[in-house]
Amino acid sequence: MAEVNGALYEVTSHLCSRLYAELATGSPGPIAEASWEALMSITTAWREDPELPEGMRELLPVKPR
């Protein structure tokens, strides 16, 4: 499980870095859009997990578009 958590952290960290770099340009393009969509996909999977500990859903308030 620790390996999975580490891998997921690496993926989300990379996606966030790409998203922030694109936003910092002042004119984000398709990389920002793709990064955002990937992050929302991960968030949706977490939010819908029946084994998600109580109280965690509030930490994932962003709803997909």
GROMACS .gro file of N, CA and C in nm:
model
  195
    1MET      N    1   0.082  -0.119   0.000
    1MET     CA    2   0.000   0.000   0.000
    1MET      C    3   0.087   0.125   0.000
    2ALA      N    4   0.198   0.122   0.069
    2ALA     CA    5   0.286   0.238   0.075
    2ALA      C    6   0.339   0.273  -0.064
    3GLU      N    7   0.366   0.170  -0.144
    3GLU     CA    8   0.414   0.196  -0.281
    3GLU      C    9   0.307   0.264  -0.365
    4VAL      N   10   0.184   0.221  -0.348
    4VAL     CA   11   0.073   0.282  -0.421
    4VAL      C   12   0.055   0.427  -0.379
    5ASN      N   13   0.058   0.451  -0.249
    5ASN     CA   14   0.045   0.588  -0.199
    5ASN      C   15   0.158   0.676  -0.251
    6GLY      N   16   0.278   0.623  -0.252
    6GLY     CA   17   0.392   0.700  -0.302
    6GLY      C   18   0.378   0.732  -0.449
    7ALA      N   19   0.332   0.633  -0.526
    7ALA     CA   20   0.314   0.654  -0.670
    7ALA      C   21   0.204   0.757  -0.696
    8LEU      N   22   0.096   0.748  -0.622
    8LEU     CA   23  -0.013   0.843  -0.639
    8LEU      C   24   0.032   0.984  -0.602
    9TYR      N   25   0.111   0.994  -0.497
    9TYR     CA   26   0.166   1.124  -0.459
    9TYR      C   27   0.252   1.181  -0.572
   10GLU      N   28   0.337   1.099  -0.629
   10GLU     CA   29   0.424   1.144  -0.739
   10GLU      C   30   0.342   1.193  -0.858
   11VAL      N   31   0.238   1.120  -0.892
   11VAL     CA   32   0.153   1.157  -1.006
   11VAL      C   33   0.083   1.289  -0.979
   12THR      N   34   0.019   1.301  -0.863
   12THR     CA   35  -0.054   1.424  -0.834
   12THR      C   36   0.041   1.543  -0.820
   13SER      N   37   0.157   1.520  -0.764
   13SER     CA   38   0.256   1.627  -0.752
   13SER      C   39   0.301   1.676  -0.890
   14HIS      N   40   0.325   1.583  -0.979
   14HIS     CA   41   0.365   1.619  -1.115
   14HIS      C   42   0.253   1.697  -1.186
   15LEU      N   43   0.131   1.648  -1.174
   15LEU     CA   44   0.018   1.716  -1.238
   15LEU      C   45   0.001   1.858  -1.183
   16CYS      N   46   0.013   1.873  -1.052
   16CYS     CA   47   0.001   2.006  -0.992
   16CYS      C   48   0.113   2.098  -1.039
   17SER      N   49   0.233   2.046  -1.046
   17SER     CA   50   0.346   2.128  -1.093
   17SER      C   51   0.323   2.176  -1.236
   18ARG      N   52   0.276   2.087  -1.322
   18ARG     CA   53   0.248   2.126  -1.460
   18ARG      C   54   0.136   2.228  -1.468
   19LEU      N   55   0.032   2.207  -1.389
   19LEU     CA   56  -0.081   2.300  -1.387
   19LEU      C   57  -0.036   2.438  -1.340
   20TYR      N   58   0.036   2.444  -1.228
   20TYR     CA   59   0.082   2.573  -1.175
   20TYR      C   60   0.176   2.643  -1.272
   21ALA      N   61   0.264   2.569  -1.337
   21ALA     CA   62   0.356   2.628  -1.434
   21ALA      C   63   0.279   2.690  -1.550
   22GLU      N   64   0.176   2.621  -1.596
   22GLU     CA   65   0.094   2.673  -1.705
   22GLU      C   66   0.017   2.797  -1.661
   23LEU      N   67  -0.039   2.793  -1.542
   23LEU     CA   68  -0.114   2.908  -1.492
   23LEU      C   69  -0.024   3.029  -1.475
   24ALA      N   70   0.101   3.005  -1.436
   24ALA     CA   71   0.195   3.115  -1.416
   24ALA      C   72   0.231   3.187  -1.546
   25THR      N   73   0.208   3.124  -1.659
   25THR     CA   74   0.239   3.189  -1.787
   25THR      C   75   0.139   3.300  -1.819
   26GLY      N   76   0.024   3.296  -1.754
   26GLY     CA   77  -0.078   3.396  -1.782
   26GLY      C   78  -0.172   3.356  -1.895
   27SER      N   79  -0.136   3.255  -1.969
   27SER     CA   80  -0.224   3.205  -2.075
   27SER      C   81  -0.213   3.053  -2.081
   28PRO      N   82  -0.274   2.987  -1.983
   28PRO     CA   83  -0.266   2.842  -1.978
   28PRO      C   84  -0.330   2.778  -2.101
   29GLY      N   85  -0.270   2.670  -2.143
   29GLY     CA   86  -0.318   2.601  -2.263
   29GLY      C   87  -0.363   2.460  -2.235
   30PRO      N   88  -0.349   2.374  -2.335
   30PRO     CA   89  -0.399   2.237  -2.323
   30PRO      C   90  -0.332   2.155  -2.212
   31ILE      N   91  -0.208   2.186  -2.180
   31ILE     CA   92  -0.142   2.113  -2.071
   31ILE      C   93  -0.212   2.140  -1.939
   32ALA      N   94  -0.250   2.266  -1.917
   32ALA     CA   95  -0.324   2.301  -1.794
   32ALA      C   96  -0.458   2.230  -1.791
   33GLU      N   97  -0.527   2.230  -1.902
   33GLU     CA   98  -0.658   2.164  -1.910
   33GLU      C   99  -0.644   2.014  -1.883
   34ALA      N  100  -0.548   1.950  -1.945
   34ALA     CA  101  -0.528   1.806  -1.927
   34ALA      C  102  -0.487   1.774  -1.783
   35SER      N  103  -0.403   1.857  -1.724
   35SER     CA  104  -0.360   1.836  -1.586
   35SER      C  105  -0.479   1.848  -1.492
   36TRP      N  106  -0.561   1.951  -1.512
   36TRP     CA  107  -0.679   1.973  -1.429
   36TRP      C  108  -0.776   1.856  -1.441
   37GLU      N  109  -0.801   1.812  -1.562
   37GLU     CA  110  -0.893   1.699  -1.584
   37GLU      C  111  -0.842   1.573  -1.516
   38ALA      N  112  -0.712   1.548  -1.523
   38ALA     CA  113  -0.655   1.430  -1.458
   38ALA      C  114  -0.669   1.440  -1.306
   39LEU      N  115  -0.642   1.557  -1.250
   39LEU     CA  116  -0.656   1.576  -1.105
   39LEU      C  117  -0.801   1.558  -1.062
   40MET      N  118  -0.896   1.607  -1.140
   40MET     CA  119  -1.037   1.592  -1.107
   40MET      C  120  -1.079   1.445  -1.116
   41SER      N  121  -1.023   1.372  -1.208
   41SER     CA  122  -1.053   1.230  -1.220
   41SER      C  123  -1.006   1.155  -1.095
   42ILE      N  124  -0.889   1.187  -1.048
   42ILE     CA  125  -0.836   1.125  -0.926
   42ILE      C  126  -0.923   1.161  -0.807
   43THR      N  127  -0.960   1.289  -0.797
   43THR     CA  128  -1.044   1.335  -0.685
   43THR      C  129  -1.179   1.265  -0.686
   44THR      N  130  -1.238   1.249  -0.803
   44THR     CA  131  -1.368   1.182  -0.814
   44THR      C  132  -1.358   1.038  -0.766
   45ALA      N  133  -1.252   0.970  -0.806
   45ALA     CA  134  -1.234   0.831  -0.763
   45ALA      C  135  -1.222   0.824  -0.611
   46TRP      N  136  -1.149   0.916  -0.549
   46TRP     CA  137  -1.136   0.917  -0.404
   46TRP      C  138  -1.271   0.944  -0.338
   47ARG      N  139  -1.342   1.046  -0.389
   47ARG     CA  140  -1.468   1.087  -0.327
   47ARG      C  141  -1.570   0.973  -0.332
   48GLU      N  142  -1.569   0.893  -0.438
   48GLU     CA  143  -1.668   0.788  -0.456
   48GLU      C  144  -1.627   0.655  -0.393
   49ASP      N  145  -1.510   0.647  -0.334
   49ASP     CA  146  -1.463   0.523  -0.273
   49ASP      C  147  -1.545   0.493  -0.148
   50PRO      N  148  -1.613   0.377  -0.144
   50PRO     CA  149  -1.695   0.345  -0.028
   50PRO      C  150  -1.614   0.326   0.100
   51GLU      N  151  -1.484   0.305   0.088
   51GLU     CA  152  -1.399   0.285   0.205
   51GLU      C  153  -1.331   0.415   0.251
   52LEU      N  154  -1.367   0.527   0.191
   52LEU     CA  155  -1.309   0.655   0.230
   52LEU      C  156  -1.346   0.683   0.376
   53PRO      N  157  -1.247   0.711   0.461
   53PRO     CA  158  -1.278   0.737   0.602
   53PRO      C  159  -1.374   0.856   0.618
   54GLU      N  160  -1.456   0.846   0.721
   54GLU     CA  161  -1.553   0.953   0.749
   54GLU      C  162  -1.480   1.086   0.768
   55GLY      N  163  -1.535   1.191   0.713
   55GLY     CA  164  -1.476   1.323   0.725
   55GLY      C  165  -1.383   1.359   0.611
   56MET      N  166  -1.342   1.262   0.533
   56MET     CA  167  -1.249   1.289   0.423
   56MET      C  168  -1.319   1.355   0.303
   57ARG      N  169  -1.446   1.327   0.282
   57ARG     CA  170  -1.516   1.385   0.167
   57ARG      C  171  -1.515   1.538   0.172
   58GLU      N  172  -1.518   1.593   0.293
   58GLU     CA  173  -1.514   1.738   0.308
   58GLU      C  174  -1.381   1.796   0.262
   59LEU      N  175  -1.277   1.715   0.260
   59LEU     CA  176  -1.147   1.761   0.214
   59LEU      C  177  -1.137   1.758   0.061
   60LEU      N  178  -1.236   1.698  -0.004
   60LEU     CA  179  -1.239   1.687  -0.149
   60LEU      C  180  -1.365   1.756  -0.202
   61PRO      N  181  -1.379   1.887  -0.178
   61PRO     CA  182  -1.504   1.954  -0.211
   61PRO      C  183  -1.521   1.987  -0.359
   62VAL      N  184  -1.415   1.982  -0.435
   62VAL     CA  185  -1.423   2.022  -0.575
   62VAL      C  186  -1.505   1.920  -0.652
   63LYS      N  187  -1.608   1.967  -0.717
   63LYS     CA  188  -1.689   1.880  -0.801
   63LYS      C  189  -1.639   1.891  -0.944
   64PRO      N  190  -1.635   1.777  -1.015
   64PRO     CA  191  -1.595   1.783  -1.156
   64PRO      C  192  -1.691   1.867  -1.237
   65ARG      N  193  -1.643   1.921  -1.346
   65ARG     CA  194  -1.729   2.003  -1.431
   65ARG      C  195  -1.832   1.920  -1.501
   0.00000   0.00000   0.00000
